mmCIF file of C-alpha atoms and ligand atoms in Angstrom:
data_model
loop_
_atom_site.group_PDB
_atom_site.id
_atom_site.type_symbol
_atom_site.label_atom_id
_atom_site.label_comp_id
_atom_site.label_asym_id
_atom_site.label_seq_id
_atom_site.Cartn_x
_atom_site.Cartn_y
_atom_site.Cartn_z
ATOM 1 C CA UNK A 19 -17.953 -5.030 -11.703
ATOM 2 C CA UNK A 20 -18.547 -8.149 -13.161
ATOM 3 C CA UNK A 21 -19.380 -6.930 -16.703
ATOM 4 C CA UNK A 22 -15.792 -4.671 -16.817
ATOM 5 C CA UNK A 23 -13.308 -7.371 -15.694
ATOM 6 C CA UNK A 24 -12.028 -10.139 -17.930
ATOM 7 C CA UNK A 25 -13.793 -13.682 -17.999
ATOM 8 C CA UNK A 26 -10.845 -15.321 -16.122
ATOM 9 C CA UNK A 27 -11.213 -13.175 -12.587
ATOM 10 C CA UNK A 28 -13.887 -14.219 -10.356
ATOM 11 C CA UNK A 29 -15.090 -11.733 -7.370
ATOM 12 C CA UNK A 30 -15.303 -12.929 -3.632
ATOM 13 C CA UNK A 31 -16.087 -10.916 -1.054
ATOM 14 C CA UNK A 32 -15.855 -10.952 2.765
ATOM 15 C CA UNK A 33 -17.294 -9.180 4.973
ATOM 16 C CA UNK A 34 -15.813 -7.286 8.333
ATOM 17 C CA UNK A 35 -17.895 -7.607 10.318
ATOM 18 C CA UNK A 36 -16.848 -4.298 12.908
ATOM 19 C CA UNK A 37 -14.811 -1.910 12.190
ATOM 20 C CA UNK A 38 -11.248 -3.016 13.483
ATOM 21 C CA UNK A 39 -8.823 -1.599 11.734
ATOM 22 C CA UNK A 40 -7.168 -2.489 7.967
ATOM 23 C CA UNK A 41 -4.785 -5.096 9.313
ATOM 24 C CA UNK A 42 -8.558 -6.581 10.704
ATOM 25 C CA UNK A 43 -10.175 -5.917 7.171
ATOM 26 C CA UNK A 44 -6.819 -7.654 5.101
ATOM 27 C CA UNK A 45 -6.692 -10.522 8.022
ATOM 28 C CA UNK A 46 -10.469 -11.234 6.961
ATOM 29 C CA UNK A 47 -9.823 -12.208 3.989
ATOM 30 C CA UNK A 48 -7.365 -15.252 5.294
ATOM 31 C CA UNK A 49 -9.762 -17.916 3.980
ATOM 32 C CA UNK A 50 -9.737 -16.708 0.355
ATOM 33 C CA UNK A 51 -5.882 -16.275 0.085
ATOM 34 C CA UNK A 52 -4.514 -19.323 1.181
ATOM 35 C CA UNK A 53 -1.052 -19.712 0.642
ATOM 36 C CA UNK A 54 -0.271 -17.209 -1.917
ATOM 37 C CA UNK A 55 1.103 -13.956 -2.306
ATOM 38 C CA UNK A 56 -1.367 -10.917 -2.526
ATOM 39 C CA UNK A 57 -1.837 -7.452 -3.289
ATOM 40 C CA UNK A 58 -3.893 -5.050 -1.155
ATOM 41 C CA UNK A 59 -5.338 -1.812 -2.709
ATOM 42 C CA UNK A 60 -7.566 0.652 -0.876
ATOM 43 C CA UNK A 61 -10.080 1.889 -2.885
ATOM 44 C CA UNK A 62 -10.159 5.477 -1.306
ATOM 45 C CA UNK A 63 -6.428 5.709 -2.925
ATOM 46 C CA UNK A 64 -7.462 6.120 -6.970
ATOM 47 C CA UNK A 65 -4.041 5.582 -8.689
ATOM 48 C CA UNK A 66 -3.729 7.207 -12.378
ATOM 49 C CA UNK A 67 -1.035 5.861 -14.321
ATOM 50 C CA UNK A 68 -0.724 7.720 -17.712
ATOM 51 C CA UNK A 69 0.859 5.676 -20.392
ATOM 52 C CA UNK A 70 4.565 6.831 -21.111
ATOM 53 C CA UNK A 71 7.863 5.539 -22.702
ATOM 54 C CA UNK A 72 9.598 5.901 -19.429
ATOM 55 C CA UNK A 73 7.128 4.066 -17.761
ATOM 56 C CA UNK A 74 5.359 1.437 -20.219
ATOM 57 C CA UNK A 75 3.735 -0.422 -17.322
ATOM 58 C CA UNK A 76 1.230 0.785 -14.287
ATOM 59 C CA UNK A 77 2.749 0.861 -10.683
ATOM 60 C CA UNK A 78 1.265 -2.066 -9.576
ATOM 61 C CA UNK A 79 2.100 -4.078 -12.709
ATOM 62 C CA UNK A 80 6.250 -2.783 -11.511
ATOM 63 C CA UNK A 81 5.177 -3.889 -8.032
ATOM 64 C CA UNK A 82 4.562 -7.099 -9.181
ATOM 65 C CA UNK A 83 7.123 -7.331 -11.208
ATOM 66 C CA UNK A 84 9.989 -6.424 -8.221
ATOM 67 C CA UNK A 85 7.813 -9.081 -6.140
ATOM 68 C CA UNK A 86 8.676 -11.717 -8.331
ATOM 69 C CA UNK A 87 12.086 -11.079 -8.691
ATOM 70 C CA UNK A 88 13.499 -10.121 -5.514
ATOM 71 C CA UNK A 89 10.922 -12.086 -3.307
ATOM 72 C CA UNK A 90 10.662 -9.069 -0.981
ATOM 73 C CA UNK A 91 7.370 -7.576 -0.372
ATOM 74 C CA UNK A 92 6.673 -4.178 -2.359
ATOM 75 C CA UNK A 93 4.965 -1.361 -0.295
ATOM 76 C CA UNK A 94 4.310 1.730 -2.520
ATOM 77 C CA UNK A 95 5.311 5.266 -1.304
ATOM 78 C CA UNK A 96 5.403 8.922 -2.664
ATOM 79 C CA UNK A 97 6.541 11.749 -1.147
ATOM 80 C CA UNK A 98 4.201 13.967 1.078
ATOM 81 C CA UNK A 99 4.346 17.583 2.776
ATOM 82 C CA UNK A 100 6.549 17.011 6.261
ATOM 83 C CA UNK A 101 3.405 18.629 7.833
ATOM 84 C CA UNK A 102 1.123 15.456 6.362
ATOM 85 C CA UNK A 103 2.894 12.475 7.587
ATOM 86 C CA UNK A 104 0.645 12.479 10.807
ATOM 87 C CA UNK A 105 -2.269 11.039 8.280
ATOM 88 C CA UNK A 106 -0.300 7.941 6.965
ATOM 89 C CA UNK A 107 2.122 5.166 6.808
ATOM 90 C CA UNK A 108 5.476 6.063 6.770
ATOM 91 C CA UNK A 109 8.915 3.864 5.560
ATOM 92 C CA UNK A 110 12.482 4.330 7.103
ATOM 93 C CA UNK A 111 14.880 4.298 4.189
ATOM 94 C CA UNK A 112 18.418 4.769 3.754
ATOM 95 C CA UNK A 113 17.953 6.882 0.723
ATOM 96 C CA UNK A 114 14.652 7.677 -1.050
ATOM 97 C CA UNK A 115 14.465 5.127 -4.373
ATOM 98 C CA UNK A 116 13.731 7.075 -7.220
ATOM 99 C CA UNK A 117 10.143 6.842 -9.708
ATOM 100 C CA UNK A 118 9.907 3.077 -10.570
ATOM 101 C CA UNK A 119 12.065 1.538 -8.116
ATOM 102 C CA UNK A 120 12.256 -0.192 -4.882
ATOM 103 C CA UNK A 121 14.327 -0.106 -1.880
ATOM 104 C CA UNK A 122 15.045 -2.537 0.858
ATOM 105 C CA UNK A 123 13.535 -0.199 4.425
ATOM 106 C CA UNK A 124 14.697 -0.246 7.425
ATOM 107 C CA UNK A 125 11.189 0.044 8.928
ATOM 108 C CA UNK A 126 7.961 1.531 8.931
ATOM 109 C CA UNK A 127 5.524 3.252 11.463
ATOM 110 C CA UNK A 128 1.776 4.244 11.223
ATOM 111 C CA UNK A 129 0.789 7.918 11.578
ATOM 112 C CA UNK A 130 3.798 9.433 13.386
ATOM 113 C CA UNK A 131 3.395 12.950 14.491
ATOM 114 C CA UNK A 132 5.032 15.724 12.301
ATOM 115 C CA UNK A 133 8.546 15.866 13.134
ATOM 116 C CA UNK A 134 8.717 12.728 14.279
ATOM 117 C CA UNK A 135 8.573 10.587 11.256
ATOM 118 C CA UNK A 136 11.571 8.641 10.189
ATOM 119 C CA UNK A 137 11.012 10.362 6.274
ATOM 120 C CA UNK A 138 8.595 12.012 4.214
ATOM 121 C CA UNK A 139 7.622 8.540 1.378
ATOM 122 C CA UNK A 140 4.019 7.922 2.580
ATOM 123 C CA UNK A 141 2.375 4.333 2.120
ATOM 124 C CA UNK A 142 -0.095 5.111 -0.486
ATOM 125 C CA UNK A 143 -2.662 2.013 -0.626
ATOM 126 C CA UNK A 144 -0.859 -0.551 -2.381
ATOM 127 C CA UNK A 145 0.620 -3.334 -1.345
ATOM 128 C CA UNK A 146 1.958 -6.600 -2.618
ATOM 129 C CA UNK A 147 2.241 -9.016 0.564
ATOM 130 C CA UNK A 148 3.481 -12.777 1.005
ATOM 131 C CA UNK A 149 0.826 -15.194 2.655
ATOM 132 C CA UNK A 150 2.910 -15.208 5.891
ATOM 133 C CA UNK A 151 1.451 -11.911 6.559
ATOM 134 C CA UNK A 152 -1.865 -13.152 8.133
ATOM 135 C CA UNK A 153 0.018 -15.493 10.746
ATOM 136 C CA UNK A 154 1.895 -11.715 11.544
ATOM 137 C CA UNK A 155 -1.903 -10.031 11.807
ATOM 138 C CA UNK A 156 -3.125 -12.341 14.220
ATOM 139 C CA UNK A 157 -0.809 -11.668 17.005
ATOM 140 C CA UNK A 158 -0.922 -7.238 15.871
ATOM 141 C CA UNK A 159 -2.140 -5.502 18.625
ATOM 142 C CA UNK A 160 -4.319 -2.493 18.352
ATOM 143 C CA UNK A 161 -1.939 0.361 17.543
ATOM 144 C CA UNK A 162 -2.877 3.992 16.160
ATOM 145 C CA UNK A 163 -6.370 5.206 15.993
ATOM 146 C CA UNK A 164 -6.670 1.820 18.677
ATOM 147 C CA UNK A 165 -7.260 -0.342 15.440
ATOM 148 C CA UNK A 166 -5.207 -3.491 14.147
ATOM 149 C CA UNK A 167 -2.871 -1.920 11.289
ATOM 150 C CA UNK A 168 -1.395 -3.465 8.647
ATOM 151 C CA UNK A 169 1.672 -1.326 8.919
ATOM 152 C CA UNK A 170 2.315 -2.416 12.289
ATOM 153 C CA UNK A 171 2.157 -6.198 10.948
ATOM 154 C CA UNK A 172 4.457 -5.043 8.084
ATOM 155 C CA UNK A 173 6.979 -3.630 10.782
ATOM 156 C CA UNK A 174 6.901 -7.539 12.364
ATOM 157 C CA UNK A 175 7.505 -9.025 9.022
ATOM 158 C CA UNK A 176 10.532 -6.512 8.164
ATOM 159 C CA UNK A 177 12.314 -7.698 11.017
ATOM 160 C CA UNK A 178 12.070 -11.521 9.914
ATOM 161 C CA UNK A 179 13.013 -10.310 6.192
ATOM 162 C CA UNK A 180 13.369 -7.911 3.449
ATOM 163 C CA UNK A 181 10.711 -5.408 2.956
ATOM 164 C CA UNK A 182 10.976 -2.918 -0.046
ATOM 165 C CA UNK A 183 9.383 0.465 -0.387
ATOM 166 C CA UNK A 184 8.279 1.256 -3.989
ATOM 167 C CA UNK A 185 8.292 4.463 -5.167
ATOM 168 C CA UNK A 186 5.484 5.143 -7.651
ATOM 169 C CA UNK A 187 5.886 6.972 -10.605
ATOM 170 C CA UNK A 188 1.359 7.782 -11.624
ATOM 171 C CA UNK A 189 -0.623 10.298 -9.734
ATOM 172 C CA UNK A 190 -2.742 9.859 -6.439
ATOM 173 C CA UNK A 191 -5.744 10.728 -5.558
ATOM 174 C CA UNK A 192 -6.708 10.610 -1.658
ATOM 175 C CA UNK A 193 -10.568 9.862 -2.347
ATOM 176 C CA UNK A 194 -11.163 9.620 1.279
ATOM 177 C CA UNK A 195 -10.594 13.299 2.107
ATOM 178 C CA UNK A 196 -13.695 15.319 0.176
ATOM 179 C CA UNK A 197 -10.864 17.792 -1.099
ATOM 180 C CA UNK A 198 -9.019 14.919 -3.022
ATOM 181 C CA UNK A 199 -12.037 12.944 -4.722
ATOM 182 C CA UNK A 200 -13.052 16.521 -5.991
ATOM 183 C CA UNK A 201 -9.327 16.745 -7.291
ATOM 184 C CA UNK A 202 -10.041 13.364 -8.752
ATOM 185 C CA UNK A 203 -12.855 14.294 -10.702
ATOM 186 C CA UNK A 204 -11.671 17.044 -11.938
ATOM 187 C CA UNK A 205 -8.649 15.694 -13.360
ATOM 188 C CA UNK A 206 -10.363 12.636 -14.833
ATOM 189 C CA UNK A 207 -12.935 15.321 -16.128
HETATM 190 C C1 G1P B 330 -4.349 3.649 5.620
HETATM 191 C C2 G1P B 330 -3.033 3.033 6.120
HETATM 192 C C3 G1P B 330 -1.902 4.059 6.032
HETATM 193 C C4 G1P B 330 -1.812 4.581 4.597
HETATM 194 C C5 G1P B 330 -3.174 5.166 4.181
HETATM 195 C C6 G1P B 330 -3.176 5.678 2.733
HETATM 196 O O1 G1P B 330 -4.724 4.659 6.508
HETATM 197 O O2 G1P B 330 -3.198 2.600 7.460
HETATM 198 O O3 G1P B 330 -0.688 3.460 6.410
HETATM 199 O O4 G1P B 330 -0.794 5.557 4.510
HETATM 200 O O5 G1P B 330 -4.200 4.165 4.303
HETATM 201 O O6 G1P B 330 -3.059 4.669 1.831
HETATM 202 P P1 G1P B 330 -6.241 5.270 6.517
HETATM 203 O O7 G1P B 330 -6.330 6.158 5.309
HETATM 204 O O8 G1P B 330 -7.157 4.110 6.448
HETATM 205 O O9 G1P B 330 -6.327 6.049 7.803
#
C-alpha cells in the first residue's frame, strides 16, 4: 500500500482485537482520530466511479465536499431490491435525493426485516463522520447480529443534529458476498 499512495499519507493501523461489531472496529480507532472529522470505508464495498461530465468528481470526493459545506455528516446510499434491505443499513427520508446529492434523514435503522424498512436507499460503506461520533459509540449497545453498530450510533447522533444521506452516483460492488466480488472482477476485467 505504501508504494501506491502519495508521499504525504502515512498508514496506521489498529487492531480489534474480537470481533464486536463495526461501531467496535470504527470506535477502535479513537486514538488515531482525535478531534477531527473522518471518513469510514469498508473495504468489502469496492466503489467504481467512472469519470463523466455529469459527475467530474468520485462519490466520496462529493461526500466531502457536502461535509464541508453543510457541516452535516454524509452517509452514502443507493437503492436496493425491497426484498434486500434485511442485509443492510437503511435511511428514513422524506424523499429519495437524486445521483450526487444529499438529503437531511429523518433516521436510520440496521438490517430491518423486508417490509419493515422505513425505504429502499441502503448504507453502502461510506461514511464521512464528525469526531463526536466516538463519545456516541461508547455508550451503543449491542444491537443487530448482537454487535455494536455504527448505524445505531448514527441514529443517536441524528437526533442531536443533522444527518444527510448521500446518494451515490458510481457502481457497487458487495465484495463480501462471493456472487458480488465475482461481479467485481468481471467488470474490472
Ligand atoms: C455493514 C453496515 C450496514 C451496511 C453494510 C454495507 O454491514 O453495518 O449498515 O449497509 O455494511 O455497507 P455488514 O456488511 O458488515 O453486515
Amino acid at each position: 500500500i505504501e508504494a501506491i499512495i502519495p508521499s504525504s499519507v502515512k498508514v496506521m493501523s489498529v487492531r480489534q482485537g474480537a470481533p464486536l461489531g463495526l461501531g467496535h472496529a470504527v470506535l477502535c480507532a479513537k486514538p488515531l482520530i482525535g478531534n477531527e472529522p473522518f471518513a469510514v470505508l469498508l473495504p468489502d464495498v469496492l466503489v467504481y466511479n467512472a469519470q463523466s461530465s455529469d459527475f467530474p468528481n468520485n462519490d466520496l470526493k462529493i461526500m466531502i465536499t457536502q461535509f464541508e459545506k453543510a457541516g452535516h455528516a454524509q452517509i452514502m446510499v443507493e437503492e436496493v431490491p425491497n426484498d434486500l434491505v434485511d442485509q443492510y443499513g437503511i435511511v428514513d427520508v422524506e424523499k429519495a435525493p437524486l445521483e450526487g446529492e444529499s438529503i437531511q434523514m429523518q433516521g436510520i435503522v440496521e438490517k430491518p426485516a423486508v417490509g419493515t424498512a422505513p425505504s429502499n436507499l441502503s448504507v453502502i460503506g461510506r461514511y464521512i463522520l464528525p469526531a463526536s461520533i466516538m463519545e456516541l459509540l461508547e455508550k451503543t449497545p449491542k444491537g443487530a447480529g448482537n454487535e455494536i453498530q455504527l448505524t445505531d450510533a448514527i441514529a443517536m447522533l441524528q437526533k442531536e443534529e443533522a444527518v444527510d444521506a448521500y446518494r451515490m452516483h458510481g457502481k457497487t460492488f458487495d465484495c463480501g458476498s462471493k456472487l458480488g466480488y465475482l461481479k467485481a472482477v468481471l467488470h474490472y476485467g
